[in-house]
Amino acid sequence: MIELDGISKSYRIGTEEVAVLQDVNLRVAAGEFVALLGPSGSGKTTLMNIIGCLDAPTTGAYWLDGQEVSALSPDQVAKIRNLKIGFVFQNFYLLPRMTALRNVELPMVYASRSRAVRRERARALLEQVGLEDRVSHRPNELSGGQKQRVAIARAMANEPPILLADEPTGSLDSQTSQQILRLIQEINVGGTTVVLITHDEAIAAYARRIIRIRDGRVESDREVVPC
Amino acid sequence: MLAWEMCKSAFDSLVANKLRSLLTMLGIIVGVGSIIAIVAVGQGGQQAIIAAIDNPALSEAAIIVPKAILAGNVTSTADIPAFSPADTALALATPGVEDVYSTPSQSDVITAGGKTTPVTVQAGPSFLPLIAQFEVVQGRMFLPIDTAVHRRVIVITQSVAKSLFGSDSAGVGRLVGLEGQLFEVIGVAKSTSTSILSALAPSLNVYMPTTTFMDLYPSTQNFELELRVAPGYDKNQVAARLIAVLDAKYHGDLFENAAGFIAGITNTVTTVTGIITTIVGAIASIALVVGGIGVMNIMLVSVTERTREIGIRISLGASRTTILWQFLIEAIVLTTLGGLIGITIGWLIAALASTIGHLPSLISWQAALGSFLFSAFVGILCGIYPASRASRLNPIDALRYE
């Protein structure tokens, strides 16, 4: 369902052309749990941005569910981000003035769901991530782990087939990290494709397939044997 | 539904920055408020001036005067043809004329019990209260019989009663002196005029029957014939016929119907006050433009401050149009809210001005609706640029923005 075909991305910094991604070919099937593993500056975040339709490749084609994304209009791309992709970021990116519930509701607002449906689903999601007693708290009243749970609940609001997590445990302690990764594993078991971006081998080990990225190229791609 | 959500979120973000929102709105509030107040006082003042000029008696009577008086270039009254008793008889004989009267007046000094006060002596028929806009609150008005027998009776205004007898309800039955002759006060009159002029300067008037007046001031020349027209006749047509007769008698194009002349003045006053109101209102709307610039400025600041938020919203699936509307609605809410507050404050100022300064005010719903729509328009105009900047942000840069 995710198909990257000769993807390259370069930025112009001053007069210099800097290549971030070079000829990346990748195929992720529905229901997979893939880790994109690489050191900082390897281009893994750029790759995630392209997969998440936040960025467009310089050359190459990105097919999502058989549709070439670069051929779509900005509004259609917005719709894909809304309905097909859930994002989880290292810094949570919750809207500070909104309660946890309203944060989780937001993707459903953009999907024009009715208020009643939104409320009910947002409550159910917060309950699933174990935050039923934090529904009307604002982000600054939540711990890091709780914030990331809210972010995960929000990412799953429109039941997207793909979850993109960019260093989801980067700002968390190891115990909380473990809980968050378990939660992401559970979501994958529920049938959602998960792409996890990390620089940490131990975190990548939660995935069932590890793709190593170095200097904008795919270095290796292997299945993890569950232990 | 999305529109409702966006309105709500716009309110939320304005409430989150209460002081800033209020200060931003201030320009719009001042602009709209002053326009409302100025237009209200302007229109009220215009109506007051017209009411002062437009004597209600004119709606029933036609007044024939020598043209030279209206032209205003009279050097000596000797040059103006005065009406003689024969002319009055001529007027009475004209078909359609029910009654002919004149209302000459004279400045004089009235005395009573050693006190004196300067007054205007105004002669007229028994229905003078209707023409001169007063009502007799103590005693009685003089009657046609008083006129017929040249009776020496007068009605004084409350301010005359006050300066002569120390109370504005005293004086009925007392004797007063005018030109060395004695007159009996039979009534005290109170002005019924709604014009600001009568409220600011209460008139020192003495009213008496025309026949008595002519006895007292025999040299008075009568320069006006006021006609009461019988039902079924058009007063202007009757007046025109009489003017033709008078012109023929005096061999010249000498007389005019003053009603038409006053209508002309009224039109001029309306035009002039309208122009003044428009000019002052236009100056006030500069405040609105300045307010609009303030709104644009603060929206640009808001877009910059909330760059990260915009990035997050885009990642959650907000389209460019949605982001555009979010900020546009915020600007419109800001200005229309300011507009509503401004309308309220302007209305309060106008009400206050009319209470304290005896200035009549007239709040027109057109001005209120116009200001409301205009402030919404200012919101769109000043919100569109910041909003389009927000909608064109690159999501990755926006997310990374610190």
PDB file of N, CA, C and O in Angstrom, chain B residues 2-49:
ATOM      1  N   LEU B   2     -18.548  22.710  10.226  1.00  0.00           N
ATOM      2  CA  LEU B   2     -17.160  23.121  10.354  1.00  0.00           C
ATOM      3  C   LEU B   2     -17.112  24.633  10.605  1.00  0.00           C
ATOM      4  O   LEU B   2     -16.303  25.118  11.395  1.00  0.00           O
ATOM      5  N   ALA B   3     -18.039  25.366   9.960  1.00  0.00           N
ATOM      6  CA  ALA B   3     -18.073  26.831  10.126  1.00  0.00           C
ATOM      7  C   ALA B   3     -18.358  27.174  11.580  1.00  0.00           C
ATOM      8  O   ALA B   3     -17.715  28.045  12.159  1.00  0.00           O
ATOM      9  N   TRP B   4     -19.298  26.456  12.180  1.00  0.00           N
ATOM     10  CA  TRP B   4     -19.644  26.697  13.583  1.00  0.00           C
ATOM     11  C   TRP B   4     -18.446  26.413  14.470  1.00  0.00           C
ATOM     12  O   TRP B   4     -18.128  27.187  15.381  1.00  0.00           O
ATOM     13  N   GLU B   5     -17.752  25.273  14.188  1.00  0.00           N
ATOM     14  CA  GLU B   5     -16.566  24.921  14.965  1.00  0.00           C
ATOM     15  C   GLU B   5     -15.516  26.023  14.863  1.00  0.00           C
ATOM     16  O   GLU B   5     -14.864  26.364  15.843  1.00  0.00           O
ATOM     17  N   MET B   6     -15.395  26.575  13.650  1.00  0.00           N
ATOM     18  CA  MET B   6     -14.364  27.594  13.453  1.00  0.00           C
ATOM     19  C   MET B   6     -14.729  28.885  14.188  1.00  0.00           C
ATOM     20  O   MET B   6     -13.848  29.551  14.732  1.00  0.00           O
ATOM     21  N   CYS B   7     -16.018  29.227  14.193  1.00  0.00           N
ATOM     22  CA  CYS B   7     -16.442  30.408  14.943  1.00  0.00           C
ATOM     23  C   CYS B   7     -16.116  30.221  16.414  1.00  0.00           C
ATOM     24  O   CYS B   7     -15.610  31.124  17.084  1.00  0.00           O
ATOM     25  N   LYS B   8     -16.424  29.006  16.922  1.00  0.00           N
ATOM     26  CA  LYS B   8     -16.181  28.726  18.325  1.00  0.00           C
ATOM     27  C   LYS B   8     -14.696  28.822  18.635  1.00  0.00           C
ATOM     28  O   LYS B   8     -14.290  29.416  19.639  1.00  0.00           O
ATOM     29  N   SER B   9     -13.897  28.245  17.755  1.00  0.00           N
ATOM     30  CA  SER B   9     -12.451  28.259  18.016  1.00  0.00           C
ATOM     31  C   SER B   9     -11.902  29.682  17.898  1.00  0.00           C
ATOM     32  O   SER B   9     -10.963  30.054  18.606  1.00  0.00           O
ATOM     33  N   ALA B  10     -12.530  30.498  17.014  1.00  0.00           N
ATOM     34  CA  ALA B  10     -12.117  31.904  16.908  1.00  0.00           C
ATOM     35  C   ALA B  10     -12.402  32.632  18.222  1.00  0.00           C
ATOM     36  O   ALA B  10     -11.554  33.352  18.745  1.00  0.00           O
ATOM     37  N   PHE B  11     -13.594  32.396  18.784  1.00  0.00           N
ATOM     38  CA  PHE B  11     -13.945  33.008  20.068  1.00  0.00           C
ATOM     39  C   PHE B  11     -12.966  32.560  21.147  1.00  0.00           C
ATOM     40  O   PHE B  11     -12.476  33.374  21.927  1.00  0.00           O
ATOM     41  N   ASP B  12     -12.671  31.234  21.154  1.00  0.00           N
ATOM     42  CA  ASP B  12     -11.746  30.703  22.159  1.00  0.00           C
ATOM     43  C   ASP B  12     -10.420  31.437  22.111  1.00  0.00           C
ATOM     44  O   ASP B  12      -9.886  31.844  23.147  1.00  0.00           O
ATOM     45  N   SER B  13      -9.892  31.617  20.906  1.00  0.00           N
ATOM     46  CA  SER B  13      -8.550  32.198  20.840  1.00  0.00           C
ATOM     47  C   SER B  13      -8.599  33.695  21.156  1.00  0.00           C
ATOM     48  O   SER B  13      -7.629  34.244  21.663  1.00  0.00           O
ATOM     49  N   LEU B  14      -9.752  34.348  20.898  1.00  0.00           N
ATOM     50  CA  LEU B  14      -9.866  35.758  21.272  1.00  0.00           C
ATOM     51  C   LEU B  14      -9.985  35.897  22.789  1.00  0.00           C
ATOM     52  O   LEU B  14      -9.415  36.800  23.391  1.00  0.00           O
ATOM     53  N   VAL B  15     -10.716  34.962  23.397  1.00  0.00           N
ATOM     54  CA  VAL B  15     -10.871  35.000  24.855  1.00  0.00           C
ATOM     55  C   VAL B  15      -9.535  34.689  25.524  1.00  0.00           C
ATOM     56  O   VAL B  15      -9.194  35.256  26.562  1.00  0.00           O
ATOM     57  N   ALA B  16      -8.758  33.791  24.900  1.00  0.00           N
ATOM     58  CA  ALA B  16      -7.460  33.431  25.473  1.00  0.00           C
ATOM     59  C   ALA B  16      -6.536  34.644  25.550  1.00  0.00           C
ATOM     60  O   ALA B  16      -5.670  34.722  26.409  1.00  0.00           O
ATOM     61  N   ASN B  17      -6.707  35.606  24.645  1.00  0.00           N
ATOM     62  CA  ASN B  17      -5.900  36.831  24.674  1.00  0.00           C
ATOM     63  C   ASN B  17      -6.811  38.026  24.908  1.00  0.00           C
ATOM     64  O   ASN B  17      -6.929  38.909  24.049  1.00  0.00           O
ATOM     65  N   LYS B  18      -7.479  38.045  26.072  1.00  0.00           N
ATOM     66  CA  LYS B  18      -8.526  39.047  26.311  1.00  0.00           C
ATOM     67  C   LYS B  18      -8.041  40.471  26.092  1.00  0.00           C
ATOM     68  O   LYS B  18      -8.626  41.234  25.338  1.00  0.00           O
ATOM     69  N   LEU B  19      -6.958  40.832  26.764  1.00  0.00           N
ATOM     70  CA  LEU B  19      -6.500  42.221  26.730  1.00  0.00           C
ATOM     71  C   LEU B  19      -6.119  42.617  25.313  1.00  0.00           C
ATOM     72  O   LEU B  19      -6.501  43.675  24.819  1.00  0.00           O
ATOM     73  N   ARG B  20      -5.389  41.705  24.650  1.00  0.00           N
ATOM     74  CA  ARG B  20      -4.963  42.012  23.292  1.00  0.00           C
ATOM     75  C   ARG B  20      -6.170  42.181  22.368  1.00  0.00           C
ATOM     76  O   ARG B  20      -6.232  43.121  21.570  1.00  0.00           O
ATOM     77  N   SER B  21      -7.149  41.270  22.494  1.00  0.00           N
ATOM     78  CA  SER B  21      -8.338  41.360  21.645  1.00  0.00           C
ATOM     79  C   SER B  21      -9.046  42.686  21.868  1.00  0.00           C
ATOM     80  O   SER B  21      -9.459  43.353  20.916  1.00  0.00           O
ATOM     81  N   LEU B  22      -9.153  43.069  23.145  1.00  0.00           N
ATOM     82  CA  LEU B  22      -9.871  44.304  23.474  1.00  0.00           C
ATOM     83  C   LEU B  22      -9.146  45.511  22.890  1.00  0.00           C
ATOM     84  O   LEU B  22      -9.761  46.396  22.279  1.00  0.00           O
ATOM     85  N   LEU B  23      -7.826  45.542  23.053  1.00  0.00           N
ATOM     86  CA  LEU B  23      -7.061  46.681  22.538  1.00  0.00           C
ATOM     87  C   LEU B  23      -7.152  46.739  21.014  1.00  0.00           C
ATOM     88  O   LEU B  23      -7.223  47.812  20.424  1.00  0.00           O
ATOM     89  N   THR B  24      -7.156  45.545  20.396  1.00  0.00           N
ATOM     90  CA  THR B  24      -7.270  45.512  18.942  1.00  0.00           C
ATOM     91  C   THR B  24      -8.624  46.042  18.497  1.00  0.00           C
ATOM     92  O   THR B  24      -8.731  46.775  17.521  1.00  0.00           O
ATOM     93  N   MET B  25      -9.640  45.671  19.265  1.00  0.00           N
ATOM     94  CA  MET B  25     -10.996  46.094  18.909  1.00  0.00           C
ATOM     95  C   MET B  25     -11.205  47.582  19.119  1.00  0.00           C
ATOM     96  O   MET B  25     -12.093  48.174  18.535  1.00  0.00           O
ATOM     97  N   LEU B  26     -10.366  48.172  19.988  1.00  0.00           N
ATOM     98  CA  LEU B  26     -10.566  49.558  20.391  1.00  0.00           C
ATOM     99  C   LEU B  26     -10.687  50.503  19.190  1.00  0.00           C
ATOM    100  O   LEU B  26     -11.563  51.374  19.162  1.00  0.00           O
ATOM    101  N   GLY B  27      -9.819  50.314  18.214  1.00  0.00           N
ATOM    102  CA  GLY B  27      -9.864  51.167  17.023  1.00  0.00           C
ATOM    103  C   GLY B  27     -11.217  51.084  16.334  1.00  0.00           C
ATOM    104  O   GLY B  27     -11.807  52.093  15.946  1.00  0.00           O
ATOM    105  N   ILE B  28     -11.716  49.857  16.190  1.00  0.00           N
ATOM    106  CA  ILE B  28     -13.017  49.649  15.540  1.00  0.00           C
ATOM    107  C   ILE B  28     -14.113  50.253  16.418  1.00  0.00           C
ATOM    108  O   ILE B  28     -15.032  50.907  15.921  1.00  0.00           O
ATOM    109  N   ILE B  29     -13.995  50.039  17.749  1.00  0.00           N
ATOM    110  CA  ILE B  29     -15.013  50.559  18.663  1.00  0.00           C
ATOM    111  C   ILE B  29     -15.095  52.073  18.555  1.00  0.00           C
ATOM    112  O   ILE B  29     -16.181  52.652  18.388  1.00  0.00           O
ATOM    113  N   VAL B  30     -13.937  52.733  18.594  1.00  0.00           N
ATOM    114  CA  VAL B  30     -13.909  54.198  18.509  1.00  0.00           C
ATOM    115  C   VAL B  30     -14.474  54.655  17.163  1.00  0.00           C
ATOM    116  O   VAL B  30     -15.299  55.566  17.107  1.00  0.00           O
ATOM    117  N   GLY B  31     -14.040  54.006  16.096  1.00  0.00           N
ATOM    118  CA  GLY B  31     -14.499  54.397  14.759  1.00  0.00           C
ATOM    119  C   GLY B  31     -15.998  54.277  14.618  1.00  0.00           C
ATOM    120  O   GLY B  31     -16.695  55.248  14.282  1.00  0.00           O
ATOM    121  N   VAL B  32     -16.526  53.090  14.907  1.00  0.00           N
ATOM    122  CA  VAL B  32     -17.965  52.861  14.753  1.00  0.00           C
ATOM    123  C   VAL B  32     -18.753  53.731  15.732  1.00  0.00           C
ATOM    124  O   VAL B  32     -19.748  54.359  15.368  1.00  0.00           O
ATOM    125  N   GLY B  33     -18.254  53.802  16.967  1.00  0.00           N
ATOM    126  CA  GLY B  33     -18.945  54.588  17.991  1.00  0.00           C
ATOM    127  C   GLY B  33     -19.084  56.034  17.578  1.00  0.00           C
ATOM    128  O   GLY B  33     -20.164  56.627  17.690  1.00  0.00           O
ATOM    129  N   SER B  34     -17.987  56.624  17.080  1.00  0.00           N
ATOM    130  CA  SER B  34     -18.082  58.043  16.730  1.00  0.00           C
ATOM    131  C   SER B  34     -18.959  58.253  15.512  1.00  0.00           C
ATOM    132  O   SER B  34     -19.706  59.234  15.441  1.00  0.00           O
ATOM    133  N   ILE B  35     -18.923  57.320  14.560  1.00  0.00           N
ATOM    134  CA  ILE B  35     -19.801  57.483  13.391  1.00  0.00           C
ATOM    135  C   ILE B  35     -21.264  57.454  13.832  1.00  0.00           C
ATOM    136  O   ILE B  35     -22.065  58.310  13.451  1.00  0.00           O
ATOM    137  N   ILE B  36     -21.599  56.475  14.670  1.00  0.00           N
ATOM    138  CA  ILE B  36     -22.980  56.353  15.138  1.00  0.00           C
ATOM    139  C   ILE B  36     -23.411  57.624  15.872  1.00  0.00           C
ATOM    140  O   ILE B  36     -24.465  58.202  15.604  1.00  0.00           O
ATOM    141  N   ALA B  37     -22.559  58.097  16.787  1.00  0.00           N
ATOM    142  CA  ALA B  37     -22.911  59.275  17.584  1.00  0.00           C
ATOM    143  C   ALA B  37     -23.057  60.503  16.690  1.00  0.00           C
ATOM    144  O   ALA B  37     -24.020  61.272  16.817  1.00  0.00           O
ATOM    145  N   ILE B  38     -22.117  60.679  15.765  1.00  0.00           N
ATOM    146  CA  ILE B  38     -22.147  61.871  14.904  1.00  0.00           C
ATOM    147  C   ILE B  38     -23.379  61.858  14.006  1.00  0.00           C
ATOM    148  O   ILE B  38     -24.084  62.865  13.878  1.00  0.00           O
ATOM    149  N   VAL B  39     -23.641  60.713  13.406  1.00  0.00           N
ATOM    150  CA  VAL B  39     -24.797  60.643  12.517  1.00  0.00           C
ATOM    151  C   VAL B  39     -26.088  60.869  13.301  1.00  0.00           C
ATOM    152  O   VAL B  39     -26.987  61.578  12.859  1.00  0.00           O
ATOM    153  N   ALA B  40     -26.145  60.291  14.521  1.00  0.00           N
ATOM    154  CA  ALA B  40     -27.362  60.444  15.334  1.00  0.00           C
ATOM    155  C   ALA B  40     -27.593  61.902  15.695  1.00  0.00           C
ATOM    156  O   ALA B  40     -28.688  62.447  15.506  1.00  0.00           O
ATOM    157  N   VAL B  41     -26.541  62.564  16.210  1.00  0.00           N
ATOM    158  CA  VAL B  41     -26.692  63.968  16.605  1.00  0.00           C
ATOM    159  C   VAL B  41     -26.930  64.831  15.374  1.00  0.00           C
ATOM    160  O   VAL B  41     -27.754  65.755  15.389  1.00  0.00           O
ATOM    161  N   GLY B  42     -26.247  64.520  14.280  1.00  0.00           N
ATOM    162  CA  GLY B  42     -26.416  65.284  13.042  1.00  0.00           C
ATOM    163  C   GLY B  42     -27.839  65.217  12.519  1.00  0.00           C
ATOM    164  O   GLY B  42     -28.453  66.241  12.206  1.00  0.00           O
ATOM    165  N   GLN B  43     -28.382  64.008  12.467  1.00  0.00           N
ATOM    166  CA  GLN B  43     -29.738  63.860  11.951  1.00  0.00           C
ATOM    167  C   GLN B  43     -30.761  64.485  12.894  1.00  0.00           C
ATOM    168  O   GLN B  43     -31.737  65.088  12.454  1.00  0.00           O
ATOM    169  N   GLY B  44     -30.505  64.316  14.206  1.00  0.00           N
ATOM    170  CA  GLY B  44     -31.406  64.917  15.187  1.00  0.00           C
ATOM    171  C   GLY B  44     -31.383  66.429  15.082  1.00  0.00           C
ATOM    172  O   GLY B  44     -32.427  67.090  15.084  1.00  0.00           O
ATOM    173  N   GLY B  45     -30.180  67.000  14.964  1.00  0.00           N
ATOM    174  CA  GLY B  45     -30.037  68.444  14.847  1.00  0.00           C
ATOM    175  C   GLY B  45     -30.722  68.971  13.597  1.00  0.00           C
ATOM    176  O   GLY B  45     -31.406  70.002  13.629  1.00  0.00           O
ATOM    177  N   GLN B  46     -30.573  68.233  12.517  1.00  0.00           N
ATOM    178  CA  GLN B  46     -31.216  68.626  11.256  1.00  0.00           C
ATOM    179  C   GLN B  46     -32.728  68.715  11.431  1.00  0.00           C
ATOM    180  O   GLN B  46     -33.356  69.694  11.031  1.00  0.00           O
ATOM    181  N   GLN B  47     -33.283  67.681  12.078  1.00  0.00           N
ATOM    182  CA  GLN B  47     -34.729  67.683  12.290  1.00  0.00           C
ATOM    183  C   GLN B  47     -35.160  68.833  13.190  1.00  0.00           C
ATOM    184  O   GLN B  47     -36.209  69.433  12.986  1.00  0.00           O
ATOM    185  N   ALA B  48     -34.312  69.148  14.192  1.00  0.00           N
ATOM    186  CA  ALA B  48     -34.649  70.234  15.116  1.00  0.00           C
ATOM    187  C   ALA B  48     -34.658  71.569  14.384  1.00  0.00           C
ATOM    188  O   ALA B  48     -35.564  72.390  14.583  1.00  0.00           O
ATOM    189  N   ILE B  49     -33.658  71.780  13.526  1.00  0.00           N
ATOM    190  CA  ILE B  49     -33.592  73.040  12.786  1.00  0.00           C
ATOM    191  C   ILE B  49     -34.801  73.169  11.871  1.00  0.00           C
ATOM    192  O   ILE B  49     -35.448  74.213  11.786  1.00  0.00           O
TER     193      ILE B  49
END
